[in-house]
Every structure is written in structure tokens, then in C-alpha cells.
Amino acid sequence: MAGQVEVDHQSHQLTIFTAILRVPPLLVLDAFCGLRINLNGLGVEHWFIENLLLFAGVSISLVVFFLPSKALRSLYNISLAVGALITSMWWNNVFITKINERRSSSDWDSVFQLHKSIENTGRLYANIIFSLDFTVYLCAQLLYAFLFVTVGAKSYWLRNGNLTYHLVWFCLPVVSRLCMEGIYNFDGDDAEEVIGQVNHVVYIVKITALFEPVVNLVIAVVAKALWLLFRMSRFVKVCTGIIKQLGITIFLESEWTRLQVPKVLRIFFTCRFLLHILDFPSEMILESQDLPELLANVSEEIAAHICDTFIAVLGISAILSPVASFMGNLSRKFIGGHEGEAEHVGTMTSILFFILALQTGLPSLTRTKRVARLYRNISLLATAHLHFIHNILHPVLMQLSTSTVAPIQRHVRAMVAAFMLLLLPTVCIWYWWSVLTVSTWLLAVTAFCVELIVKVIVSLIVYGLFLYDTFSENQWESLDDYVYYIKAVGSTFEFLSGIFLFINGFWILVFESGGIIRATMMCIHAYFNIFQVGKDGWKKFYLRRLAVQKINSLPEATEEELRQFQDVCAICYQEMKVTARITPCQHFFHGACLRKWLYMQDSCPLCHQVIMQAEENEAAEPENVPRDPGNHPNQFLVQGAN
């Protein structure tokens, strides 16, 4: 058991490490999309070359992001090896320049005190070797050699190479320069000529020192490139097979899981946020007069930065997912809902935020408008989250209203949640209408909040009716009618709210901010929130009216028939003492029970014969045939009850 836990922990660490490796290409891609990489500062002036470099940078970043994890690690290893080699050569140039400039022994701080008298050239040579600068230089070169050997190219020669051997190659230019201190006289009349000759020799040594590491890197890069091409060809074949056999949806789901997109986006957003904090404009802090102004300026700067590119919007969408999931699960546990009811709240919240950002063009807005639009989108998102909580609360209320053993604490928690769902949108509506001017956004969010209030009120009224019926001694046959009328009022308001939001969105599309994305979302809204809601409502109304017509067309059992049959209703298993309806197939049921049954299907609960067809064929049967109680199909229920 402990071994399995350790394996799972190591696997989790590996997935996090792989996700971190995919963050740098996203940062580069975000910098290109946000135009924070100034190509003109690099000497690129022609627009064609600038766009070509921009396209190349975006393409390379995308390719690196989609690489398999093993190929990605190999790419980073080679990059570290190249970086170690370049930094080592730069460090050699810095130290050689320092040797040329510091010609006095007093310029070098020795780690060890030298007491014996040596020649001037030897004293400088010894002071350089035993100086603190040279010690730091050796440690740095040792680190570069270690990186080059450990994480560099995995060729056979390099993998089995000696660390000291590569350290000698890395230090060869400086060592050769130090050796020339005892060969050449740098203090003579021809010092400039001597320095020129020494620099020429050192330059040749630098080229020679680069030969061995570069050859190893070239071999490693070629080997990795060939291996990567082979893996990519196999990967393309596997992807093609998955698409042909399982479909494009399964392929996209597998790639989503392989790339760990949500986790990568969260790490990307965190890194981007921290980098912005480190690069925070100091003049904003200095210009702030007091703490509230400082907090307002900092909040505005952060809000404007976290959504200035579409990749940043993806990052904040991924961050909102666990936050919404946590809030949904917390609400579910407080209300007492079932497991899994808040499972998709986080995903839906992320998708909704990204759609709102695309629909409103959030990254392309100016700084002030972007902050205001972000606030409005978050407000809509919070209102939608309250709708999600109501979807969790409603079935809990229905369950509690029909239970006689539920503890009072569950009722209290449900009532508190319902009260909060009524209070929060009411306070928001009051605040928005008191500080904002009338706009299309204000009308939309108000309709959204009022719809939530109406839905909560409908749920509470239905909860109260069912609760009264549960603890009532007599059966309330007209309860279903009242529940239907109340729910019909809520559904009608929801339908009218959908129509109002469609008209409001059409006004925005035509007169404020159009776009293909907004038009597409309006079509989706019109289909799901208007057409489907209206269709379902009309279907329920039609089935209910048809059921009422069927019930009214069925004959009622007389008191003598009920007394002779001593029957029970096959739907509710309660005795039929006062009234009952007789189907054409000669089955007895409570009228209210049979009507509820006919709302769902048009057949007899016992023999499954279509009632309307039986009613149509009833004219062919003799009308005054006495009913035999002994042959009645419901008698097995009575016998079983006795």
C-alpha cells in the first residue's frame, strides 16, 4: 500500500514537471501575441521580415508546446547544454578581459597569502591563480561542464566522458592566456604588439576549445532530430488510426489529457502574474497619495494585465475552474446535495468566461474599457454561478418536501441557501441601478438576476405545497394542478426572459459591437433558451390538456361499484373509497393518479393498452354489460393486501 502511494506521488510529480516544461512556449507565444517583443529593437525594420519572424516565433512555440513529453525533455536538455556552452565562452571572455586590464598584483584579492618573494611576472601569475576571482571562475566553469555533461546531448562519447576532461576544454582559453604571462613581456615598449599577438593566439584557442563540445552537440542534435522525426511519423500514424476508428472527439480528448491543458494554463497564469508583479511599474506606487488610491491603482493594473491577450484569457479561465468547483462543492455540502451535482460547475464556468471574453473582444479593448468589461463579465459569471447553485438547491427542496424523517437542520440549511439566493441578486440589482446608467449590459444582468429570483420563489412555493401535502392527513387531489400552474408561471417568465435577452443581444449586435462570435452565440441562445424551452413548454401543456380530456371522458365508478370491488389503486396502492375512474379496459384508478400517469405515457398502468384506442373501440362493445367484481384485473392487489 505504501509502495503504491509512493508510485502515485512520483507519477504526480512527473506530470507537474511535464506541465511546467510546456509553460515557456506559452510565455513566448503570449509575448508575441501581446506584441511585447520589440523586433525593431533587434534591428528588424522591414515589415515583411518582421511579420516573417513573428510567424516563425509563433509556429515554433506551437510546435514545442505540442511535442511529446520525452521529446520536450530532450529539447530542454540540448537547450541547457547550448546555454551552458555559450555562457562558458562568455565567462572566458570576461575573465580574459579582466586579466588584460588588471596588470598589478594589488588588483587581485588572494585567497591565500603568499609570503615568499617571487619574480614580478610570477607574482602576478600566482596572484591570479590564487585569487578569489579565479576561484569563482573555476566553480562557474565546473557548473557549466557539469550541466553540459549531465543534461546535454546523450551521445555515447559525451555520456561516457569525464567531467574533468570537459572542464579542461571549458577553461582552455583562460589557461592558455595565463600561460602566456610567463612567455611574453607585457610591460615592454612593444606591449601593444604583444597584446595583439596574444589576443590572436587566444582567439585560435577559443575556436579550438569550441570544437569538441560543438561536435558533440551537433551529433546529439542530429541524432535527436532523426529520432524525433521517427517518433513524429509514428505519432501521426497513431493519431490517424484513432481518428478513423474512434472519431475526432476521442482524439481531441486524448490530446487534451496528454497535454494537461488545464494544469499547464494554471501554471502559465501563475508565472505570468508573478513576472508582472516583479515588473510592476514603480512610478504608480510613488504617485499614489494614500492607501485606498494605491490599492485601486494596483487592482486596475493587475485587472488590465491578466486579460490583455487571448492566451491570458485562457489562463484566467483555467484558474476560475477550481475556484468555481470549490464554491460549488462547498454550496452542495452546505445544502446537502448529492455527490456529482457540482462536478461540471468549474468546467462550465471556465467555458462561459472564455465565451464572454471572445464575445466582447476583451483583450482588444483599451485599458479602461477592458477593466470595466472584465468587471461586467465577472458579474455575469457570478450570477450564472448562483443559477448553478439553484440547480443544486431545487432537487434538495423537492426531496425534503416529500420526506417525513428528514432532520430539521437540512430544512434550515436549504432555507438559508434559498434566502441567500434571493438576497444577493436583489442587493446587486439595487446597487447597479443606483450607481450605473441604463445600458444593454445592465438590462441583461438585471433580467438574469430577476429570472433567478423568480426561479427561487417558484421552488419555495412548490416546496411549501408539497410539505403541506406530506403532513396533511387527507389526500390533496388538486395539488398537481397548483404545482403545474406555479411551475408554468416560472417557465413562462424564463421563456420571456430568454426572448428579452435575445432582443437585447440583437440590439448590441446591430448598434454596439457586432461580430461572428456574438451572432453565433445568439443563434445558440435562440435555439436552446427560446425554441427548446417554448417547445418543451407547449409539449407539456398539450399533454396535460390531452390527459385532462381523457380523464374527463372516462366514467366515474359509483359508490356501489367501489363497495363491491373493495379495490386499491394500482398506482398509489391506496384504497378507493370515494371516487375512481374506469378505463375502457375495465381497470379502476384514482382520477388524480391516472392523470399524473397520463402526463408521462398514454397507456394503461396494468395492461399497457393505449387508453384512447381503447376508448375509441369502446363503442363497439355492449354498453349495459354488468361488471363482475371477481373478474376485475385489480383484484390481485386486494387479495395481496388482505
XYZ file of C-alpha atoms in Angstrom:
642
model
C 0.000 0.000 0.000
C 2.804 2.403 0.910
C 4.623 1.489 -2.291
C 1.530 2.277 -4.362
C 1.179 5.656 -2.625
C 4.826 6.415 -3.348
C 4.390 5.464 -7.006
C 1.309 7.684 -7.287
C 3.208 10.547 -5.661
C 6.110 10.164 -8.082
C 3.711 9.991 -11.023
C 2.009 13.182 -9.822
C 5.371 14.935 -9.533
C 6.293 13.793 -13.050
C 3.047 15.146 -14.507
C 3.613 18.501 -12.791
C 7.185 18.606 -14.111
C 5.967 17.834 -17.635
C 3.314 20.535 -17.330
C 5.963 23.049 -16.247
C 8.020 22.202 -19.344
C 5.113 23.292 -21.562
C 4.839 26.722 -19.938
C 7.840 28.511 -21.604
C 6.479 28.151 -25.170
C 3.171 29.565 -23.926
C 5.006 32.528 -22.382
C 6.822 33.152 -25.671
C 3.577 32.788 -27.624
C 1.850 35.178 -25.228
C 4.671 37.698 -25.670
C 4.350 37.508 -29.457
C 0.553 37.844 -29.302
C 0.804 40.772 -26.897
C 3.435 42.441 -29.111
C 5.788 42.738 -26.127
C 8.753 41.512 -28.205
C 10.136 44.564 -29.984
C 11.651 43.299 -33.221
C 12.579 46.840 -34.241
C 14.913 46.980 -31.274
C 16.723 43.963 -32.707
C 17.429 45.811 -35.936
C 14.444 44.489 -37.917
C 12.855 47.366 -39.809
C 11.212 45.864 -42.903
C 7.584 44.873 -42.286
C 7.856 41.636 -44.268
C 10.829 40.385 -42.259
C 9.121 41.460 -39.051
C 5.942 39.530 -39.885
C 8.009 36.559 -41.045
C 9.898 36.452 -37.739
C 6.616 36.841 -35.861
C 5.081 33.932 -37.760
C 8.207 31.815 -37.207
C 8.197 32.529 -33.464
C 4.512 31.644 -33.122
C 4.938 28.467 -35.202
C 7.986 27.267 -33.258
C 6.238 27.938 -29.940
C 3.197 25.926 -31.030
C 5.354 23.032 -32.258
C 7.308 22.946 -28.992
C 4.072 23.029 -26.979
C 2.623 20.002 -28.808
C 5.808 17.901 -28.625
C 5.667 14.600 -26.729
C 6.979 14.802 -23.184
C 10.124 12.781 -23.906
C 10.995 14.893 -26.943
C 10.288 18.021 -24.906
C 12.725 16.930 -22.192
C 15.373 16.186 -24.821
C 14.872 19.629 -26.350
C 15.314 21.310 -22.978
C 18.411 19.210 -22.250
C 20.031 20.288 -25.503
C 18.999 23.890 -24.862
C 20.613 23.773 -21.422
C 23.769 22.305 -22.921
C 23.923 25.053 -25.555
C 23.243 27.666 -22.896
C 25.987 26.252 -20.673
C 28.453 26.305 -23.582
C 27.592 29.885 -24.608
C 27.733 31.128 -21.009
C 31.068 29.397 -20.514
C 32.542 31.149 -23.559
C 31.146 34.470 -22.354
C 32.701 33.900 -18.939
C 36.060 33.178 -20.616
C 35.899 36.488 -22.488
C 35.051 38.357 -19.287
C 37.932 36.822 -17.345
C 40.461 37.333 -20.175
C 39.422 40.986 -20.401
C 39.892 41.262 -16.650
C 43.426 39.816 -16.949
C 44.313 42.337 -19.657
C 43.050 45.251 -17.586
C 44.414 44.302 -14.142
C 48.177 44.389 -14.588
C 49.016 44.991 -10.941
C 49.215 42.358 -8.223
C 47.241 44.567 -5.879
C 44.231 44.318 -8.208
C 43.792 40.655 -7.344
C 42.469 39.664 -3.901
C 44.258 36.447 -2.996
C 42.537 33.647 -1.201
C 45.905 32.580 0.281
C 48.646 34.978 1.436
C 51.913 34.442 -0.466
C 54.921 35.155 1.755
C 57.800 34.129 -0.397
C 59.347 36.550 -2.849
C 58.960 35.649 -6.485
C 59.529 37.483 -9.711
C 57.158 40.135 -10.848
C 55.662 38.049 -13.644
C 55.383 35.072 -11.374
C 53.835 37.162 -8.616
C 51.074 38.355 -10.979
C 50.626 34.836 -12.324
C 50.393 33.414 -8.804
C 48.085 36.145 -7.598
C 45.701 35.465 -10.489
C 45.654 31.712 -9.849
C 45.119 32.055 -6.102
C 42.714 34.976 -6.384
C 39.072 34.920 -5.366
C 38.015 35.817 -8.919
C 39.783 32.794 -10.372
C 38.221 30.529 -7.734
C 34.748 31.794 -8.645
C 35.620 31.340 -12.313
C 36.631 27.702 -11.766
C 33.432 26.988 -9.804
C 31.323 28.531 -12.561
C 33.113 26.561 -15.274
C 32.725 23.392 -13.215
C 28.979 24.038 -13.050
C 28.807 24.640 -16.811
C 30.769 21.474 -17.523
C 28.518 19.509 -15.176
C 25.400 20.821 -16.930
C 26.895 20.104 -20.318
C 27.767 16.521 -19.410
C 24.668 15.712 -17.317
C 21.777 17.264 -19.228
C 23.467 17.746 -22.571
C 23.382 15.620 -25.662
C 23.219 11.881 -24.953
C 25.755 10.694 -27.474
C 27.953 7.753 -26.494
C 31.115 9.837 -26.373
C 29.608 12.562 -24.202
C 27.740 10.244 -21.871
C 30.895 8.352 -21.022
C 33.100 11.432 -20.942
C 34.980 12.589 -17.876
C 33.846 15.762 -16.117
C 37.454 16.877 -15.637
C 38.093 16.365 -19.333
C 35.279 18.724 -20.303
C 36.281 21.180 -17.569
C 39.728 21.434 -19.207
C 38.106 22.207 -22.552
C 35.919 24.878 -20.993
C 38.871 26.521 -19.179
C 41.359 26.160 -22.038
C 41.179 29.820 -23.275
C 41.871 31.260 -19.803
C 44.551 28.681 -19.047
C 46.325 29.488 -22.328
C 46.109 33.209 -21.528
C 47.662 32.636 -18.108
C 50.452 30.556 -19.618
C 51.366 33.472 -21.878
C 52.110 35.603 -18.810
C 55.393 33.739 -18.477
C 56.174 33.731 -22.191
C 55.522 37.298 -23.283
C 56.589 40.571 -21.715
C 53.551 42.827 -21.429
C 55.454 45.752 -19.841
C 57.938 46.456 -22.650
C 57.926 49.102 -25.335
C 56.125 46.823 -27.768
C 53.338 45.991 -25.298
C 50.561 46.796 -27.761
C 52.032 44.484 -30.402
C 52.476 41.725 -27.824
C 48.880 42.083 -26.630
C 47.686 41.881 -30.248
C 49.652 38.661 -30.820
C 48.382 37.185 -27.555
C 44.779 38.035 -28.416
C 45.234 36.377 -31.808
C 46.559 33.202 -30.178
C 43.786 33.240 -27.559
C 41.196 33.602 -30.326
C 42.584 30.493 -32.051
C 42.484 28.646 -28.723
C 38.845 29.681 -28.243
C 37.924 28.245 -31.623
C 39.821 25.061 -30.787
C 38.130 24.798 -27.382
C 34.727 25.066 -29.022
C 35.439 22.264 -31.467
C 34.959 19.289 -29.142
C 31.740 20.469 -27.409
C 30.215 21.699 -30.663
C 30.921 18.385 -32.390
C 29.212 16.572 -29.528
C 26.234 18.905 -29.700
C 25.910 18.548 -33.462
C 25.986 14.764 -33.168
C 23.399 14.873 -30.398
C 21.124 17.318 -32.235
C 21.227 15.277 -35.441
C 20.529 12.065 -33.530
C 17.645 13.652 -31.623
C 16.243 15.209 -34.788
C 16.223 11.851 -36.576
C 14.686 10.203 -33.534
C 12.078 12.960 -33.317
C 11.164 12.606 -36.995
C 10.739 8.866 -36.493
C 8.553 9.426 -33.433
C 6.519 12.096 -35.199
C 5.827 9.773 -38.121
C 4.641 7.093 -35.698
C 2.614 9.697 -33.804
C 0.887 10.826 -36.997
C 0.036 7.218 -37.865
C -1.368 6.586 -34.385
C -3.430 9.792 -34.500
C -4.770 8.899 -37.931
C -5.763 5.447 -36.682
C -7.507 6.892 -33.615
C -9.457 9.370 -35.730
C -10.530 6.684 -38.213
C -11.522 4.103 -35.598
C -12.759 6.185 -32.638
C -13.503 9.589 -34.131
C -12.143 13.094 -33.806
C -13.788 13.630 -30.408
C -11.875 10.796 -28.728
C -8.660 12.029 -30.336
C -9.163 15.570 -29.021
C -9.976 14.241 -25.550
C -6.822 12.115 -25.522
C -4.695 15.067 -26.651
C -6.320 17.285 -24.026
C -5.353 14.736 -21.386
C -1.850 14.197 -22.782
C -1.052 17.901 -22.907
C -2.601 18.537 -19.440
C -4.055 21.773 -20.793
C -5.851 22.997 -17.622
C -2.829 22.377 -15.411
C -0.449 23.992 -17.928
C -2.683 27.055 -18.237
C -2.864 27.469 -14.454
C 0.922 27.292 -14.115
C 1.236 29.693 -17.058
C -1.142 32.190 -15.447
C 0.743 31.971 -12.132
C 4.130 32.537 -13.805
C 2.753 35.389 -15.888
C 1.227 37.024 -12.826
C 4.475 36.727 -10.835
C 6.515 38.138 -13.723
C 4.163 41.102 -13.903
C 4.488 41.663 -10.152
C 8.293 41.708 -10.499
C 7.999 44.148 -13.402
C 5.365 46.268 -11.693
C 5.667 49.993 -12.569
C 7.235 51.730 -9.562
C 6.015 55.192 -10.586
C 2.438 54.058 -9.899
C 3.356 53.315 -6.290
C 5.248 56.575 -5.887
C 2.448 58.694 -7.355
C -0.256 57.241 -5.086
C -1.248 59.640 -2.316
C -2.898 57.226 0.133
C -3.561 53.532 0.642
C -7.053 53.372 -0.994
C -5.726 55.090 -4.101
C -2.736 52.746 -4.174
C -4.967 49.668 -3.878
C -7.260 50.986 -6.611
C -4.338 51.649 -8.961
C -2.748 48.268 -8.273
C -6.071 46.461 -8.774
C -6.681 48.277 -12.048
C -3.174 47.480 -13.292
C -3.490 43.789 -12.418
C -7.010 43.520 -13.865
C -5.881 45.135 -17.113
C -2.851 42.865 -17.422
C -4.382 39.464 -16.665
C -6.642 39.576 -19.730
C -4.685 41.565 -22.346
C -4.180 38.541 -24.652
C -6.348 35.573 -25.549
C -3.779 33.186 -24.055
C -4.005 35.154 -20.800
C -7.800 34.815 -21.001
C -7.343 31.050 -21.313
C -5.106 31.159 -18.249
C -7.601 33.031 -16.095
C -10.360 30.712 -17.357
C -8.334 27.745 -16.112
C -7.827 29.500 -12.768
C -11.567 30.136 -12.397
C -12.385 26.438 -12.864
C -11.066 25.129 -9.495
C -12.391 28.245 -7.739
C -15.894 27.660 -9.109
C -15.651 23.924 -8.362
C -14.651 24.668 -4.774
C -17.536 27.118 -4.331
C -19.960 24.668 -5.943
C -18.852 21.759 -3.748
C -18.968 23.979 -0.666
C -22.528 25.023 -1.528
C -23.502 21.416 -2.262
C -22.175 20.215 1.096
C -23.955 23.026 2.925
C -27.250 22.401 1.124
C -26.943 18.619 1.361
C -26.986 17.754 -2.329
C -25.824 14.514 -3.876
C -22.283 13.752 -4.981
C -21.529 14.794 -8.538
C -24.120 17.567 -8.777
C -21.368 20.219 -8.770
C -18.954 18.164 -10.856
C -19.203 20.245 -14.023
C -19.655 23.675 -12.429
C -15.964 24.541 -12.787
C -15.799 23.486 -16.423
C -18.968 25.368 -17.314
C -17.691 28.482 -15.526
C -14.414 28.427 -17.470
C -16.188 27.927 -20.791
C -18.683 30.689 -20.021
C -15.943 33.162 -19.077
C -13.953 32.413 -22.230
C -17.060 32.742 -24.414
C -17.882 36.084 -22.788
C -14.310 37.257 -23.395
C -14.470 36.232 -27.056
C -17.925 37.712 -27.486
C -16.949 41.088 -26.036
C -13.432 41.198 -27.542
C -11.907 41.622 -24.084
C -8.157 41.555 -24.976
C -8.525 44.030 -27.835
C -10.183 46.745 -25.728
C -8.375 49.738 -24.326
C -7.119 49.614 -20.762
C -10.065 51.389 -19.097
C -12.715 49.620 -21.170
C -11.013 46.266 -20.591
C -11.147 46.656 -16.811
C -14.815 47.701 -16.944
C -15.690 44.823 -19.273
C -13.833 42.346 -17.055
C -15.865 43.542 -14.068
C -19.089 43.121 -16.036
C -18.143 39.644 -17.249
C -17.282 38.586 -13.702
C -20.674 39.903 -12.549
C -22.468 37.846 -15.204
C -20.347 34.856 -14.241
C -21.248 35.231 -10.561
C -24.941 35.425 -11.458
C -24.615 32.287 -13.580
C -22.914 30.566 -10.638
C -25.930 31.443 -8.480
C -28.105 29.748 -11.110
C -25.890 26.649 -10.775
C -26.404 26.707 -7.007
C -30.170 26.922 -7.532
C -29.976 23.834 -9.749
C -28.419 22.057 -6.761
C -30.930 23.502 -4.291
C -34.145 22.714 -6.212
C -33.978 18.869 -6.077
C -32.973 19.065 -2.411
C -36.075 21.135 -1.660
C -38.262 18.678 -3.562
C -36.724 15.768 -1.668
C -37.154 17.430 1.726
C -40.756 18.404 0.997
C -41.805 14.768 0.498
C -39.844 13.310 3.411
C -41.212 12.925 6.924
C -37.938 11.807 8.521
C -35.543 14.497 7.269
C -33.864 16.343 10.171
C -34.821 19.950 10.749
C -31.198 21.035 10.169
C -31.451 20.110 6.486
C -34.580 22.225 6.106
C -32.869 25.159 7.833
C -29.802 24.919 5.601
C -31.932 24.765 2.472
C -33.921 27.798 3.629
C -30.716 29.738 4.357
C -29.388 28.920 0.889
C -32.681 29.990 -0.697
C -32.654 33.224 1.307
C -29.113 33.988 0.119
C -30.139 33.281 -3.482
C -32.908 35.833 -3.026
C -30.825 38.399 -1.146
C -27.670 38.508 -3.289
C -29.283 39.248 -6.678
C -31.665 41.740 -5.034
C -28.781 43.674 -3.469
C -26.823 43.555 -6.739
C -29.782 44.910 -8.719
C -30.263 47.732 -6.219
C -26.555 48.629 -6.279
C -26.184 48.509 -10.071
C -29.271 50.612 -10.709
C -28.141 53.181 -8.116
C -24.589 53.725 -9.431
C -24.765 52.859 -13.148
C -26.592 54.393 -16.042
C -29.067 52.378 -18.067
C -27.301 50.225 -20.655
C -27.793 46.988 -22.523
C -25.489 45.189 -20.099
C -27.443 46.481 -17.105
C -30.710 45.305 -18.649
C -29.231 41.875 -19.416
C -27.772 41.256 -15.964
C -30.980 42.550 -14.338
C -33.075 40.114 -16.370
C -30.654 37.349 -15.414
C -30.970 38.193 -11.699
C -34.764 38.591 -11.785
C -35.029 35.219 -13.517
C -33.051 33.687 -10.647
C -35.300 35.349 -8.067
C -38.430 34.034 -9.797
C -36.981 30.510 -10.009
C -36.134 30.513 -6.300
C -39.612 31.795 -5.381
C -41.225 29.083 -7.521
C -39.071 26.425 -5.848
C -40.016 27.705 -2.394
C -43.749 27.782 -3.197
C -43.679 24.250 -4.618
C -41.648 23.157 -1.594
C -44.282 24.614 0.718
C -47.167 22.954 -1.150
C -45.508 19.535 -1.135
C -44.562 19.931 2.512
C -48.176 20.752 3.407
C -49.415 17.747 1.436
C -46.855 15.451 3.086
C -48.004 16.260 6.606
C -51.696 16.519 5.675
C -53.999 13.688 6.726
C -56.160 13.801 3.597
C -55.028 13.413 0.023
C -54.946 16.705 -1.864
C -56.059 15.707 -5.347
C -55.756 19.201 -6.831
C -52.151 19.587 -5.632
C -50.772 18.647 -9.008
C -52.804 21.380 -10.671
C -51.457 24.057 -8.335
C -47.886 22.826 -8.793
C -48.330 22.837 -12.545
C -49.707 26.381 -12.595
C -46.905 27.687 -10.388
C -44.213 25.992 -12.449
C -45.910 27.241 -15.607
C -45.600 30.809 -14.325
C -41.877 30.297 -13.685
C -41.309 28.641 -17.063
C -43.250 31.394 -18.819
C -41.128 34.058 -17.156
C -37.977 32.131 -18.086
C -39.192 31.956 -21.681
C -39.979 35.692 -21.753
C -36.597 36.427 -20.181
C -34.914 34.450 -22.965
C -36.803 36.468 -25.576
C -35.837 39.727 -23.848
C -32.166 38.714 -23.712
C -32.300 37.797 -27.401
C -33.737 41.204 -28.314
C -31.157 42.896 -26.093
C -28.347 40.907 -27.723
C -29.671 41.715 -31.185
C -29.562 45.422 -30.305
C -25.938 45.027 -29.157
C -25.084 43.103 -32.328
C -26.528 45.758 -34.632
C -25.811 49.030 -32.828
C -22.944 48.444 -30.354
C -20.480 45.641 -31.035
C -21.122 43.052 -33.698
C -19.105 40.045 -34.683
C -19.343 36.463 -35.832
C -18.882 35.095 -32.315
C -21.729 37.183 -30.886
C -24.003 36.248 -33.807
C -23.181 32.558 -33.284
C -23.905 32.775 -29.565
C -27.206 34.498 -30.303
C -28.202 31.651 -32.606
C -27.304 29.126 -29.905
C -29.262 31.146 -27.334
C -32.271 31.362 -29.644
C -32.282 27.592 -30.172
C -31.699 26.340 -26.626
C -33.219 29.104 -24.479
C -36.148 30.122 -26.683
C -37.052 27.429 -29.200
C -36.374 24.394 -26.991
C -37.924 25.992 -23.891
C -41.020 27.017 -25.844
C -41.262 23.614 -27.498
C -40.970 21.740 -24.193
C -43.487 24.056 -22.525
C -46.000 23.626 -25.322
C -45.496 19.850 -25.254
C -46.201 19.727 -21.522
C -49.267 21.921 -21.949
C -50.567 19.779 -24.811
C -50.025 16.504 -22.948
C -51.667 17.914 -19.854
C -54.691 19.162 -21.771
C -54.950 15.811 -23.558
C -54.723 13.970 -20.246
C -57.457 16.138 -18.740
C -59.665 15.445 -21.749
C -59.058 11.724 -21.403
C -59.794 11.755 -17.687
C -62.995 13.720 -18.172
C -64.108 11.300 -20.885
C -63.687 8.267 -18.611
C -66.679 7.227 -16.491
C -66.604 7.525 -12.711
C -67.171 4.476 -10.563
C -70.297 4.544 -8.436
C -70.273 4.010 -4.694
C -71.875 0.602 -5.171
C -69.115 -0.493 -7.579
C -66.398 0.699 -5.206
C -68.089 -1.094 -2.315
C -68.398 -4.317 -4.325
C -64.830 -4.262 -5.666
C -63.094 -3.153 -2.431
C -60.199 -2.297 -4.706
C -56.934 -0.348 -4.336
C -55.387 1.974 -6.894
C -52.596 0.204 -8.779
C -50.631 3.459 -8.969
C -50.627 4.732 -5.363
C -51.670 1.463 -3.605
C -54.297 3.362 -1.593
C -57.902 2.252 -1.189
C -60.514 3.808 -3.453
C -63.282 4.819 -1.049
C -64.775 7.999 -2.521
C -64.158 8.162 -6.254
C -62.349 6.399 -9.071
C -62.113 6.415 -12.843
C -62.765 3.371 -15.021
C -60.616 2.877 -18.103
C -62.057 1.272 -21.262
C -60.067 -1.846 -20.368
C -62.122 -2.047 -17.102
C -59.344 -1.001 -14.672
C -60.056 1.229 -11.686
C -57.696 4.074 -10.649
C -57.830 7.282 -8.697
C -58.578 10.121 -11.102
C -55.611 12.205 -9.874
C -53.240 9.227 -10.049
C -54.349 8.277 -13.550
C -53.971 11.867 -14.706
C -50.379 12.021 -13.435
C -49.724 8.741 -15.214
C -51.150 10.036 -18.482
C -48.837 13.052 -18.299
C -45.969 10.655 -18.944
C -47.424 7.989 -21.245
C -50.705 7.177 -22.978
C -51.224 3.599 -21.802
C -52.877 1.699 -19.003
C -50.569 1.118 -15.992
C -51.677 -2.544 -15.766
C -52.297 -3.910 -19.255
C -50.385 -1.193 -21.197
C -53.243 -0.814 -23.648
C -53.474 2.614 -25.245
C -56.356 4.329 -23.499
C -57.518 6.469 -26.390
C -57.641 3.470 -28.725
C -59.499 1.523 -26.100
C -61.847 4.464 -25.721
C -62.451 4.546 -29.477
C -63.152 0.783 -29.536
C -65.486 1.054 -26.583
C -68.353 1.998 -28.899
C -68.240 -1.469 -30.427
C -68.821 -3.114 -27.018
C -72.267 -3.523 -25.375
C -72.959 -0.616 -23.073
C -75.051 -2.256 -20.330
C -72.877 -5.273 -19.571
C -72.618 -5.747 -15.798
C -69.096 -5.737 -14.403
C -68.107 -8.868 -12.499
C -66.044 -7.934 -9.435
C -64.465 -11.352 -9.368
C -63.077 -10.949 -12.858
C -61.714 -7.441 -12.286
C -57.964 -7.277 -13.044
C -57.219 -5.262 -9.893
C -58.453 -7.983 -7.544
C -54.978 -9.495 -7.136
C -53.944 -6.253 -5.415
C -56.855 -6.521 -2.981
C -56.112 -10.157 -2.276
C -52.486 -9.372 -1.715
C -53.451 -6.525 0.612
C -55.737 -8.767 2.635
